[in-house]
mmCIF file of C-alpha atoms in Angstrom:
data_model
loop_
_atom_site.group_PDB
_atom_site.id
_atom_site.type_symbol
_atom_site.label_atom_id
_atom_site.label_comp_id
_atom_site.label_asym_id
_atom_site.label_seq_id
_atom_site.Cartn_x
_atom_site.Cartn_y
_atom_site.Cartn_z
ATOM 1 C CA MET U 166 38.232 196.232 80.308
ATOM 2 C CA GLY U 167 36.329 198.256 82.858
ATOM 3 C CA GLY U 168 37.475 200.164 85.888
ATOM 4 C CA PRO U 169 39.922 203.019 86.142
ATOM 5 C CA LEU U 170 42.464 201.419 83.790
ATOM 6 C CA ARG U 171 41.410 201.726 80.178
ATOM 7 C CA ILE U 172 43.207 199.413 77.782
ATOM 8 C CA PRO U 173 42.955 200.479 74.138
ATOM 9 C CA GLU U 174 41.232 198.054 71.781
ATOM 10 C CA ALA U 175 44.425 197.357 69.803
ATOM 11 C CA THR U 176 46.279 196.465 73.009
ATOM 12 C CA SER U 177 43.456 194.209 74.150
ATOM 13 C CA LEU U 178 43.410 192.513 70.737
ATOM 14 C CA ALA U 179 47.182 191.976 70.882
ATOM 15 C CA LEU U 180 46.986 190.420 74.354
ATOM 16 C CA HIS U 181 44.068 188.153 73.452
ATOM 17 C CA ALA U 182 45.508 187.123 70.068
ATOM 18 C CA ALA U 183 48.804 186.260 71.763
ATOM 19 C CA ALA U 184 46.896 184.137 74.290
ATOM 20 C CA LEU U 185 45.166 182.288 71.434
ATOM 21 C CA LEU U 186 48.514 181.698 69.731
ATOM 22 C CA SER U 187 50.065 180.475 72.973
ATOM 23 C CA GLY U 188 47.422 177.748 73.109
ATOM 24 C CA ALA U 189 47.860 176.771 69.444
ATOM 25 C CA GLU U 190 50.870 174.581 70.335
ATOM 26 C CA GLY U 191 52.987 175.519 67.318
ATOM 27 C CA ARG U 192 50.127 175.509 64.800
ATOM 28 C CA ARG U 193 49.480 178.564 62.669
ATOM 29 C CA LEU U 194 46.223 180.416 63.146
ATOM 30 C CA SER U 195 44.778 182.680 60.487
ATOM 31 C CA ALA U 196 43.744 186.245 61.218
ATOM 32 C CA ALA U 197 40.204 185.276 60.177
ATOM 33 C CA THR U 198 40.076 182.416 62.693
ATOM 34 C CA MET U 199 41.386 184.593 65.512
ATOM 35 C CA ALA U 200 39.095 187.509 64.620
ATOM 36 C CA SER U 201 36.119 185.157 64.696
ATOM 37 C CA LYS U 202 37.086 183.732 68.096
ATOM 38 C CA LEU U 203 37.713 187.215 69.503
ATOM 39 C CA GLY U 204 34.641 188.824 67.956
ATOM 40 C CA ALA U 205 36.921 191.419 66.368
ATOM 41 C CA SER U 206 37.381 193.065 63.005
ATOM 42 C CA GLN U 207 39.751 191.003 60.873
ATOM 43 C CA ALA U 208 41.204 194.186 59.346
ATOM 44 C CA HIS U 209 41.969 195.684 62.766
ATOM 45 C CA LEU U 210 43.390 192.410 64.084
ATOM 46 C CA SER U 211 45.584 192.074 60.959
ATOM 47 C CA LYS U 212 47.101 195.509 61.659
ATOM 48 C CA VAL U 213 47.776 194.498 65.268
ATOM 49 C CA LEU U 214 49.338 191.199 64.189
ATOM 50 C CA SER U 215 51.490 193.047 61.668
ATOM 51 C CA GLN U 216 52.897 195.220 64.474
ATOM 52 C CA MET U 217 53.528 192.117 66.559
ATOM 53 C CA ALA U 218 55.310 190.438 63.632
ATOM 54 C CA HIS U 219 57.466 193.513 63.046
ATOM 55 C CA ALA U 220 58.465 193.441 66.745
ATOM 56 C CA GLY U 221 59.348 189.734 66.579
ATOM 57 C CA ILE U 222 56.565 188.495 68.865
ATOM 58 C CA VAL U 223 54.776 186.539 66.149
ATOM 59 C CA ILE U 224 55.808 184.981 62.852
ATOM 60 C CA SER U 225 53.627 185.593 59.830
ATOM 61 C CA THR U 226 53.440 183.117 56.943
ATOM 62 C CA ARG U 227 51.506 183.969 53.776
ATOM 63 C CA GLY U 228 49.674 181.692 51.420
ATOM 64 C CA PRO U 229 47.741 178.461 51.789
ATOM 65 C CA GLY U 230 48.339 176.987 55.208
ATOM 66 C CA GLY U 231 49.750 180.318 56.324
ATOM 67 C CA GLY U 232 48.862 182.335 59.350
ATOM 68 C CA TYR U 233 50.462 183.423 62.581
ATOM 69 C CA MET U 234 52.341 181.686 65.343
ATOM 70 C CA LEU U 235 54.409 182.844 68.285
ATOM 71 C CA ALA U 236 58.045 183.559 67.501
ATOM 72 C CA ARG U 237 59.138 182.469 70.990
ATOM 73 C CA SER U 238 57.968 180.167 73.740
ATOM 74 C CA PRO U 239 54.869 181.516 75.555
ATOM 75 C CA GLY U 240 56.853 181.365 78.796
ATOM 76 C CA ASP U 241 59.362 183.837 77.339
ATOM 77 C CA VAL U 242 56.888 186.559 76.338
ATOM 78 C CA THR U 243 55.590 188.900 79.051
ATOM 79 C CA LEU U 244 52.340 190.805 78.922
ATOM 80 C CA ARG U 245 54.332 193.979 79.557
ATOM 81 C CA GLU U 246 56.236 193.442 76.312
ATOM 82 C CA ILE U 247 52.989 193.217 74.350
ATOM 83 C CA TYR U 248 51.315 196.066 76.228
ATOM 84 C CA GLU U 249 54.248 198.424 75.697
ATOM 85 C CA LEU U 250 54.571 197.452 72.037
ATOM 86 C CA MET U 251 50.991 198.530 71.444
ATOM 87 C CA ASP U 252 50.534 201.380 73.904
ATOM 88 C CA GLY U 253 53.970 202.544 75.022
ATOM 89 C CA PRO U 254 55.330 202.636 78.581
ATOM 90 C CA LEU U 255 53.000 202.665 81.571
ATOM 91 C CA VAL U 256 54.051 206.057 82.881
ATOM 92 C CA ILE U 257 52.055 209.021 84.115
ATOM 93 C CA GLU U 258 53.943 212.030 82.831
ATOM 94 C CA ARG U 259 51.402 214.685 83.756
ATOM 95 C CA CYS U 260 48.586 215.405 86.151
ATOM 96 C CA PRO U 261 46.078 212.514 86.010
ATOM 97 C CA LEU U 262 43.311 215.129 85.890
ATOM 98 C CA GLY U 263 44.898 216.830 82.881
ATOM 99 C CA LEU U 264 45.543 220.089 84.732
ATOM 100 C CA PRO U 265 48.761 222.048 84.172
ATOM 101 C CA VAL U 266 48.949 223.026 87.864
ATOM 102 C CA CYS U 267 51.102 220.319 89.410
ATOM 103 C CA GLY U 268 52.387 218.016 86.688
ATOM 104 C CA GLY U 269 51.245 215.007 88.769
ATOM 105 C CA VAL U 270 54.304 215.206 91.030
ATOM 106 C CA CYS U 271 53.146 216.820 94.286
ATOM 107 C CA CYS U 272 49.478 215.896 94.025
ATOM 108 C CA PRO U 273 48.154 212.974 96.118
ATOM 109 C CA LEU U 274 46.321 211.710 93.024
ATOM 110 C CA GLY U 275 49.562 211.726 91.052
ATOM 111 C CA GLU U 276 51.271 209.734 93.804
ATOM 112 C CA LEU U 277 48.391 207.231 93.875
ATOM 113 C CA PHE U 278 48.336 206.800 90.097
ATOM 114 C CA ASN U 279 52.123 206.391 89.982
ATOM 115 C CA ARG U 280 52.005 203.737 92.730
ATOM 116 C CA VAL U 281 49.165 201.823 91.059
ATOM 117 C CA GLY U 282 50.931 202.177 87.695
ATOM 118 C CA ALA U 283 54.099 200.673 89.182
ATOM 119 C CA GLU U 284 52.106 197.700 90.524
ATOM 120 C CA ILE U 285 50.461 197.141 87.153
ATOM 121 C CA GLU U 286 53.804 197.424 85.397
ATOM 122 C CA GLU U 287 55.340 194.835 87.753
ATOM 123 C CA GLY U 288 52.359 192.512 87.312
ATOM 124 C CA LEU U 289 52.558 192.717 83.526
ATOM 125 C CA GLU U 290 56.305 192.050 83.720
ATOM 126 C CA ARG U 291 55.808 188.939 85.882
ATOM 127 C CA MET U 292 52.960 187.445 83.850
ATOM 128 C CA THR U 293 53.913 185.488 80.750
ATOM 129 C CA LEU U 294 51.654 184.337 77.926
ATOM 130 C CA ASP U 295 51.672 180.868 79.513
ATOM 131 C CA ASP U 296 50.352 182.334 82.772
ATOM 132 C CA TYR U 297 47.778 184.462 80.935
ATOM 133 C CA ARG U 298 46.467 181.595 78.775
ATOM 134 C CA LEU U 299 46.110 179.316 81.790
ATOM 135 C CA ALA U 300 44.305 182.019 83.783
ATOM 136 C CA LEU U 301 41.911 182.624 80.871
ATOM 137 C CA ALA U 302 41.254 178.877 80.536
ATOM 138 C CA GLU U 303 40.612 178.530 84.281
ATOM 139 C CA GLY U 304 38.267 181.515 84.167
ATOM 140 C CA ALA U 305 36.367 180.022 81.233
ATOM 141 C CA ALA U 306 36.147 176.630 82.953
ATOM 142 C CA GLY U 307 34.847 178.295 86.107
ATOM 143 C CA THR U 308 32.251 180.182 84.097
ATOM 144 C CA GLU U 309 31.110 176.980 82.349
ATOM 145 C CA SER U 310 30.784 175.025 85.621
ATOM 146 C CA THR U 311 28.901 177.923 87.217
ATOM 147 C CA THR U 312 26.525 178.027 84.235
ATOM 148 C CA ARG U 313 26.002 174.214 84.385
ATOM 149 C CA ALA U 314 25.399 174.397 88.145
ATOM 150 C CA ARG U 315 22.784 177.118 87.649
ATOM 151 C CA LYS U 316 21.025 174.919 85.091
ATOM 152 C CA GLY U 317 21.237 171.891 87.412
ATOM 153 C CA GLN U 318 23.679 170.070 85.126
ATOM 154 C CA ALA U 319 26.598 169.869 87.581
#
């Protein structure tokens, strides 16, 4: 993701894999299938899925017909839970510029980053995998209709 908020690749993979699983409607998806759909390394995705299984977000089944599925309803899993599993709490504990001068407490930049961080944290807490999957699907549908309209296929 671009902009001032950088989301690590493992966190992005976890969020996107969880969205895929939320749309699988109780079917298992293999790491290979998800990696292909996400354009990701299967080895890296498998490590991410292993962490998610250990935390109880997904269930892993080995063998033929095995794969991954959500351990809970998509409406019961928040994006914050997944984000914090992969990347830890959204907290600025030091100066956002990395300087030892102020510790991020009295600096206007520290105040700004803390306020924005709190908004992001609240947004991730409110948004469930159901919400995320639907938003992704709507975005993809909008992109497809825009592409068709540009080609005169509307």
